[in-house]
Short mmCIF file of C-alpha atoms in Angstrom, two decimals:
data_model
loop_
_atom_site.label_atom_id
_atom_site.label_comp_id
_atom_site.label_asym_id
_atom_site.label_seq_id
_atom_site.Cartn_x
_atom_site.Cartn_y
_atom_site.Cartn_z
CA MET A 281 -0.02 -0.29 0.24
CA ASP A 282 1.30 3.55 -0.40
CA ARG A 283 2.26 6.41 1.88
CA TYR A 284 -1.83 7.82 2.47
CA GLU A 285 -3.50 4.29 2.67
CA ARG A 286 -1.24 3.18 5.51
CA ILE A 287 -1.53 6.12 7.51
CA LEU A 288 -4.77 5.87 6.97
CA ALA A 289 -4.01 2.17 8.19
CA LEU A 290 -2.34 3.14 11.26
CA HIS A 291 -4.58 5.32 12.70
CA ARG A 292 -7.46 3.34 12.21
CA SER A 293 -5.33 0.03 13.90
CA LEU A 294 -4.72 2.35 17.07
CA LYS A 295 -8.15 4.33 17.34
CA ALA A 296 -9.98 0.79 17.93
CA SER A 297 -7.38 -0.79 19.98
CA ARG A 298 -7.68 0.00 23.82
CA TYR A 299 -4.26 -1.08 24.46
CA PRO A 300 -0.72 -0.23 22.89
CA VAL A 301 -0.06 -2.01 19.20
CA PRO A 302 3.15 -3.98 19.47
CA LEU A 303 5.28 -2.37 16.95
CA GLN A 304 5.76 -6.27 15.03
CA ARG A 305 1.80 -6.79 14.64
CA LEU A 306 1.96 -3.16 13.07
CA MET A 307 4.55 -3.70 10.72
CA ASP A 308 2.63 -7.23 10.04
CA GLU A 309 -0.58 -5.12 9.18
CA LEU A 310 1.26 -2.33 7.03
CA GLY A 311 3.31 -4.37 5.37
CA CYS A 312 6.08 -2.12 5.49
CA SER A 313 9.74 -1.76 7.10
CA ARG A 314 10.68 -0.59 10.47
CA ALA A 315 12.60 2.26 9.44
CA THR A 316 8.66 3.33 7.36
CA LEU A 317 7.02 2.26 10.07
CA TYR A 318 9.21 4.89 12.15
CA ARG A 319 8.74 7.50 9.87
CA ASP A 320 4.42 7.40 9.17
CA LEU A 321 4.86 7.28 13.15
CA ALA A 322 6.67 10.58 13.70
CA PHE A 323 4.40 12.18 10.70
CA LEU A 324 1.10 10.62 12.75
CA ARG A 325 2.28 12.30 15.77
CA ASP A 326 3.97 15.51 13.68
CA ALA A 327 1.78 16.87 11.55
CA LEU A 328 -1.26 15.79 12.29
CA GLY A 329 -1.37 15.98 15.49
CA ALA A 330 -1.76 12.35 16.68
CA PRO A 331 -2.10 11.99 20.37
CA LEU A 332 1.26 9.57 20.51
CA GLU A 333 2.77 8.20 22.62
CA HIS A 334 4.76 4.91 23.21
CA GLY A 335 3.39 2.08 25.55
CA GLU A 336 5.33 0.28 28.66
CA GLY A 337 7.71 -2.03 28.17
CA GLU A 338 7.83 -4.16 24.11
CA ALA A 339 7.76 -0.73 21.43
CA SER A 340 4.38 -0.22 21.18
CA PHE A 341 2.23 2.60 20.55
CA ARG A 342 -1.08 3.54 21.60
CA TYR A 343 -3.40 7.09 21.41
CA ALA A 344 -3.62 8.66 24.51
CA GLU A 345 -6.84 6.78 26.14
CA LYS A 346 -8.14 10.88 27.19
CA GLU A 347 -7.82 12.41 23.81
CA ALA A 348 -8.32 8.93 21.05
CA GLU A 349 -12.20 9.43 20.73
CA ARG A 350 -11.97 12.97 20.17
CA PHE A 351 -9.12 12.60 17.43
CA GLU A 352 -9.73 12.13 13.95
CA LEU A 353 -7.32 12.91 10.98
CA PRO A 354 -7.92 16.07 9.18
CA GLY A 355 -9.96 16.14 6.06
CA LEU A 356 -11.60 13.39 4.73
CA TRP A 357 -9.46 10.15 4.20
CA LEU A 358 -9.85 7.16 1.88
CA SER A 359 -8.54 3.79 1.41
CA SER A 360 -9.12 2.42 -2.32
CA GLU A 361 -11.60 0.31 -1.47
CA GLU A 362 -13.51 3.21 -0.16
CA LEU A 363 -12.59 5.02 -3.03
CA HIS A 364 -13.86 2.43 -5.62
CA ALA A 365 -17.40 2.32 -3.22
CA LEU A 366 -17.60 6.37 -3.86
CA THR A 367 -17.17 5.23 -7.36
CA ALA A 368 -20.40 3.60 -7.05
CA ALA A 369 -22.20 5.95 -4.63
CA GLN A 370 -21.57 8.51 -7.41
CA GLN A 371 -23.07 6.43 -10.33
CA LEU A 372 -25.89 6.35 -7.74
CA LEU A 373 -26.23 9.88 -8.16
CA ASP A 374 -25.99 10.12 -11.49
CA ARG A 375 -29.22 8.02 -11.78
CA THR A 376 -31.86 10.33 -9.94
CA GLY A 377 -31.30 11.70 -13.04
CA PRO A 378 -32.98 15.27 -12.89
CA GLY A 379 -36.70 14.68 -10.83
CA ILE A 380 -36.25 13.29 -7.68
CA LEU A 381 -33.39 14.33 -5.44
CA SER A 382 -31.50 15.63 -7.70
CA ALA A 383 -31.21 19.01 -7.23
CA ALA A 384 -30.38 18.15 -3.22
CA LEU A 385 -27.56 16.08 -4.11
CA ALA A 386 -25.95 18.30 -6.32
CA PRO A 387 -23.74 19.31 -3.90
CA LEU A 388 -22.85 16.21 -2.49
CA LYS A 389 -22.17 15.08 -6.17
CA SER A 390 -19.98 18.42 -6.69
CA ARG A 391 -17.76 17.22 -3.46
CA ILE A 392 -17.09 13.20 -4.72
CA ASP A 393 -16.21 14.68 -8.19
CA ALA A 394 -13.61 16.98 -6.19
CA LEU A 395 -12.70 13.49 -4.29
CA LEU A 396 -11.91 11.45 -6.87
CA GLN A 397 -9.90 13.99 -9.02
CA GLN A 398 -7.88 14.99 -6.34
CA HIS A 399 -7.23 10.87 -4.82
CA ALA A 400 -6.90 10.28 -8.54
CA GLY A 401 -3.22 12.28 -8.92
CA GLY A 402 -3.91 13.71 -11.81
CA LYS A 403 -5.82 10.89 -14.13
CA ARG A 404 -9.23 10.75 -15.13
CA TRP A 405 -11.22 8.06 -13.31
CA PRO A 406 -13.06 5.84 -16.14
CA ILE A 407 -16.45 6.69 -14.03
CA GLU A 408 -18.33 5.54 -16.62
CA ARG A 409 -16.55 1.53 -16.89
CA VAL A 410 -19.00 1.20 -13.66
CA ARG A 411 -22.93 1.16 -14.15
CA VAL A 412 -26.06 0.42 -12.12
CA LEU A 413 -28.47 0.15 -13.43
CA GLY A 414 -32.36 0.41 -12.51
CA SER A 415 -35.54 -1.89 -13.79
CA GLY A 416 -39.34 -0.75 -13.33
CA THR A 417 -38.38 2.48 -11.61
CA ARG A 418 -41.41 4.37 -11.65
CA ARG A 419 -41.52 8.67 -12.04
CA VAL A 420 -41.76 10.62 -8.80
CA ASP A 421 -43.43 13.72 -8.79
CA GLU A 422 -40.25 15.46 -6.43
CA ALA A 423 -42.29 18.16 -4.32
CA VAL A 424 -44.14 15.20 -3.28
CA PHE A 425 -41.24 12.93 -2.26
CA ARG A 426 -40.01 16.00 -0.46
CA MET A 427 -43.44 16.34 0.94
CA VAL A 428 -43.35 13.40 2.42
CA ALA A 429 -39.69 12.71 3.28
CA SER A 430 -39.98 15.63 5.75
CA ALA A 431 -43.38 13.99 7.11
CA VAL A 432 -41.08 10.87 7.67
CA LEU A 433 -37.91 13.14 9.10
CA GLU A 434 -40.12 16.10 11.48
CA ARG A 435 -42.46 13.45 13.04
CA ARG A 436 -45.28 15.21 11.12
CA ARG A 437 -48.52 14.09 9.79
CA LEU A 438 -49.04 13.93 6.29
CA ARG A 439 -52.43 14.23 4.08
CA PHE A 440 -52.66 13.10 0.86
CA ASP A 441 -54.57 11.61 -2.19
CA TYR A 442 -53.73 7.57 -3.20
CA THR A 443 -55.11 6.29 -6.05
CA ALA A 444 -54.68 2.80 -5.78
CA ARG A 445 -52.84 0.69 -8.71
CA THR A 446 -55.42 -2.62 -8.28
CA THR A 447 -59.07 -0.60 -8.37
CA ASN A 448 -57.72 2.69 -9.27
CA THR A 449 -60.10 4.66 -7.11
CA ARG A 450 -59.04 7.29 -5.55
CA THR A 451 -59.04 7.79 -1.56
CA HIS A 452 -57.96 10.72 0.63
CA ARG A 453 -55.49 9.38 3.80
CA GLN A 454 -54.65 10.95 6.91
CA VAL A 455 -51.61 9.58 8.25
CA SER A 456 -48.73 9.13 10.57
CA PRO A 457 -45.34 8.26 8.61
CA GLN A 458 -43.41 5.73 10.08
CA ARG A 459 -40.46 4.93 7.03
CA LEU A 460 -39.36 5.74 3.76
CA THR A 461 -38.45 2.53 2.17
CA HIS A 462 -36.28 2.62 -1.60
CA TYR A 463 -37.24 -1.12 -2.87
CA ARG A 464 -37.48 -2.50 -5.65
CA ASP A 465 -36.07 0.19 -7.32
CA ASN A 466 -38.58 2.56 -6.46
CA TRP A 467 -39.72 4.45 -3.32
CA TYR A 468 -42.63 3.59 -0.49
CA LEU A 469 -43.80 5.29 2.40
CA ASP A 470 -45.19 3.41 5.55
CA ALA A 471 -47.24 4.94 7.26
CA TYR A 472 -49.96 4.14 9.97
CA ASP A 473 -53.43 4.66 8.95
CA HIS A 474 -55.87 6.58 10.97
CA GLU A 475 -59.12 6.14 9.86
CA ARG A 476 -58.28 2.54 8.77
CA GLU A 477 -56.21 2.23 12.16
CA ALA A 478 -54.00 -0.01 10.87
CA LEU A 479 -50.39 -0.33 8.98
CA ARG A 480 -50.07 0.20 5.33
CA SER A 481 -47.77 0.50 2.69
CA PHE A 482 -48.15 3.45 -0.10
CA SER A 483 -45.88 3.85 -3.57
CA VAL A 484 -44.62 7.00 -2.97
CA ASP A 485 -45.63 7.59 -7.32
CA ARG A 486 -48.92 7.07 -6.60
CA ILE A 487 -49.16 10.09 -3.79
CA ALA A 488 -51.01 13.25 -4.71
CA HIS A 489 -51.81 16.87 -2.75
CA ALA A 490 -49.93 15.64 -0.38
CA ARG A 491 -49.38 18.06 2.73
CA LEU A 492 -47.76 18.29 6.43
CA GLU A 493 -50.18 18.85 9.56
CA ASP A 494 -49.13 19.93 12.45
CA ALA A 495 -50.42 17.66 14.40
CA PRO A 496 -47.03 15.01 15.68
CA ALA A 497 -47.06 11.25 13.88
CA LEU A 498 -47.78 8.67 15.71
CA ASP A 499 -44.52 6.77 16.54
CA LEU A 500 -44.78 2.85 16.36
CA PRO A 501 -42.22 0.40 18.19
CA GLU A 502 -39.60 -0.70 15.83
CA THR A 503 -40.49 -4.13 16.89
CA GLU A 504 -43.69 -3.85 15.27
CA LEU A 505 -43.00 -1.96 12.65
CA ASP A 506 -41.18 -4.62 11.74
CA ALA A 507 -43.46 -7.83 12.65
CA HIS A 508 -45.90 -5.90 10.09
CA PHE A 509 -43.15 -5.30 6.87
CA ALA A 510 -41.13 -7.92 7.16
CA SER A 511 -42.64 -10.66 8.31
CA SER A 512 -44.35 -11.40 4.74
CA TYR A 513 -42.58 -11.70 1.38
CA GLY A 514 -43.16 -8.48 -0.58
CA ILE A 515 -43.13 -4.56 -0.18
CA PHE A 516 -46.63 -5.02 1.08
CA SER A 517 -46.60 -7.88 3.23
CA GLY A 518 -48.48 -8.04 6.62
CA ALA A 519 -48.99 -10.42 8.92
CA PRO A 520 -47.94 -13.81 7.25
CA LYS A 521 -50.57 -15.92 6.55
CA ALA A 522 -48.93 -19.20 5.06
CA TRP A 523 -45.68 -20.66 3.76
CA ALA A 524 -44.98 -21.02 -0.19
CA THR A 525 -42.94 -23.96 -1.16
CA ILE A 526 -41.40 -23.60 -4.66
CA ARG A 527 -39.73 -26.02 -6.81
CA PHE A 528 -36.64 -25.14 -9.13
CA SER A 529 -35.67 -26.67 -11.28
CA ALA A 530 -31.43 -28.30 -11.42
CA LYS A 531 -30.46 -25.22 -13.38
CA ALA A 532 -32.40 -22.61 -11.73
CA ALA A 533 -31.59 -23.58 -8.56
CA ARG A 534 -27.52 -22.27 -9.45
CA TRP A 535 -29.63 -19.16 -9.29
CA VAL A 536 -32.16 -19.39 -6.83
CA ALA A 537 -29.83 -20.50 -4.04
CA ASP A 538 -27.08 -17.45 -4.07
CA GLU A 539 -31.09 -15.31 -4.06
CA HIS A 540 -32.37 -13.44 -0.97
CA TRP A 541 -35.83 -13.78 -1.66
CA HIS A 542 -36.83 -13.13 3.15
CA SER A 543 -34.74 -12.98 6.04
CA ARG A 544 -37.23 -15.52 7.42
CA GLN A 545 -36.33 -18.29 3.99
CA GLU A 546 -35.63 -21.64 4.30
CA GLY A 547 -33.52 -23.23 1.48
CA ARG A 548 -32.38 -26.80 0.36
CA PHE A 549 -31.40 -29.17 -2.04
CA LEU A 550 -32.89 -31.92 -3.50
CA PRO A 551 -31.87 -35.70 -3.94
CA ASP A 552 -32.21 -34.64 -8.40
CA GLY A 553 -30.30 -31.41 -7.97
CA ARG A 554 -33.37 -29.03 -7.65
CA TYR A 555 -33.62 -26.72 -4.97
CA GLU A 556 -36.92 -25.91 -2.94
CA LEU A 557 -37.70 -22.17 -0.94
CA ARG A 558 -39.81 -21.98 1.67
CA VAL A 559 -41.08 -17.81 2.08
CA PRO A 560 -43.24 -16.45 4.17
CA TYR A 561 -46.14 -14.59 2.18
CA SER A 562 -49.45 -12.95 3.09
CA HIS A 563 -50.70 -10.87 -0.31
CA ALA A 564 -49.60 -13.77 -3.13
CA ARG A 565 -49.06 -10.84 -6.22
CA GLU A 566 -45.84 -10.01 -5.87
CA LEU A 567 -44.25 -13.52 -4.73
CA LEU A 568 -46.42 -14.79 -7.85
CA MET A 569 -44.94 -12.38 -10.03
CA ASP A 570 -41.15 -13.65 -8.75
CA VAL A 571 -42.02 -16.84 -9.52
CA LEU A 572 -43.27 -16.75 -12.78
CA ARG A 573 -40.42 -14.64 -14.19
CA TYR A 574 -38.63 -18.25 -14.14
CA GLY A 575 -41.37 -20.38 -16.24
CA PRO A 576 -41.28 -23.42 -16.29
CA ASP A 577 -38.29 -24.02 -14.59
CA ALA A 578 -40.62 -23.43 -11.11
CA GLU A 579 -43.29 -24.94 -9.53
CA VAL A 580 -45.25 -23.58 -6.32
CA VAL A 581 -46.04 -26.95 -4.55
CA GLU A 582 -48.13 -25.35 -1.84
CA PRO A 583 -50.35 -24.41 -0.02
CA LEU A 584 -52.80 -25.58 -2.78
CA PRO A 585 -54.36 -22.50 -3.91
CA LEU A 586 -51.35 -20.52 -4.57
CA ARG A 587 -51.09 -23.36 -6.43
CA GLU A 588 -54.26 -23.10 -8.07
CA GLN A 589 -53.67 -19.45 -9.30
CA VAL A 590 -50.66 -19.49 -10.62
CA ARG A 591 -52.44 -22.79 -12.81
CA SER A 592 -54.85 -19.56 -13.49
CA LEU A 593 -53.03 -16.90 -14.83
CA LEU A 594 -50.99 -19.40 -16.79
CA GLN A 595 -53.80 -20.73 -18.58
CA LEU A 596 -55.09 -16.83 -19.22
CA SER A 597 -51.57 -16.23 -20.84
CA ALA A 598 -51.79 -19.18 -22.76
CA LYS A 599 -55.78 -17.50 -24.21
CA VAL A 600 -53.56 -14.57 -24.86
CA TYR A 601 -51.41 -15.91 -27.24
CA GLY A 602 -54.04 -18.33 -28.65
CA ASP A 603 -53.51 -21.91 -30.71
#
């Protein structure tokens, strides 16, 4: 590693240790000679003001106990791995495009550009070689998004009109926002609906005429939110009603076995090479969409009502194409 990264690694090692770190251990971690290490320690102490002190006994160093917690390297220090992650983050910011969040994040993007140029040593980083592609991203009104985000962060109630995709009917809602969730390239508001006295998830792109209220939002415990929103498959989860068992062909098993479908999923390879996956679900729609994308390589085994739903969907699809 170069000197920049050695200083960063040295600082992190000393800051994380409660006891003096032996000289040999530091040399092994940094992959440098004793003379190089002493020069880096001197630079850390004299140029950067680190509260460096000798340990007792064998050659060792530590940060002074009372000052270690407060001391940080001046400026922003990044390792190569962190810098590479920053290039990916820059692409994520670029993906926001001319709409949502772009104005608010513009200063941050400029700062990232400056950091990349600073650490590139005069060379140009080939940012275009890092790509982050979205899938099924829906357009969100920036003013609505800002209003929703403000309600979540300021802990205030929110009123809005909501048009459900399933029925295409518009309703008026008064909610206590709980969380703003980015899921599968789209934004959702998890909230307590005061009229229905229940937790609901709202797709932000279907929210209109949002306005903040002065009344404080009702705060529900994190455990209750997790029990509702994370216990079943998909974004519109709720309490699980059943467990789905899906069997994938040996060919598809190579992909499915490495995929995260749900925090409580259960999976196993069958003797013939197929893969069996079990996940809890409440609303079948999103689960069925994910199963059907595997076509004939996926079979819903149980429960029977879910299996019949798949059969009906496939029959309807076949009628669309005719003979």
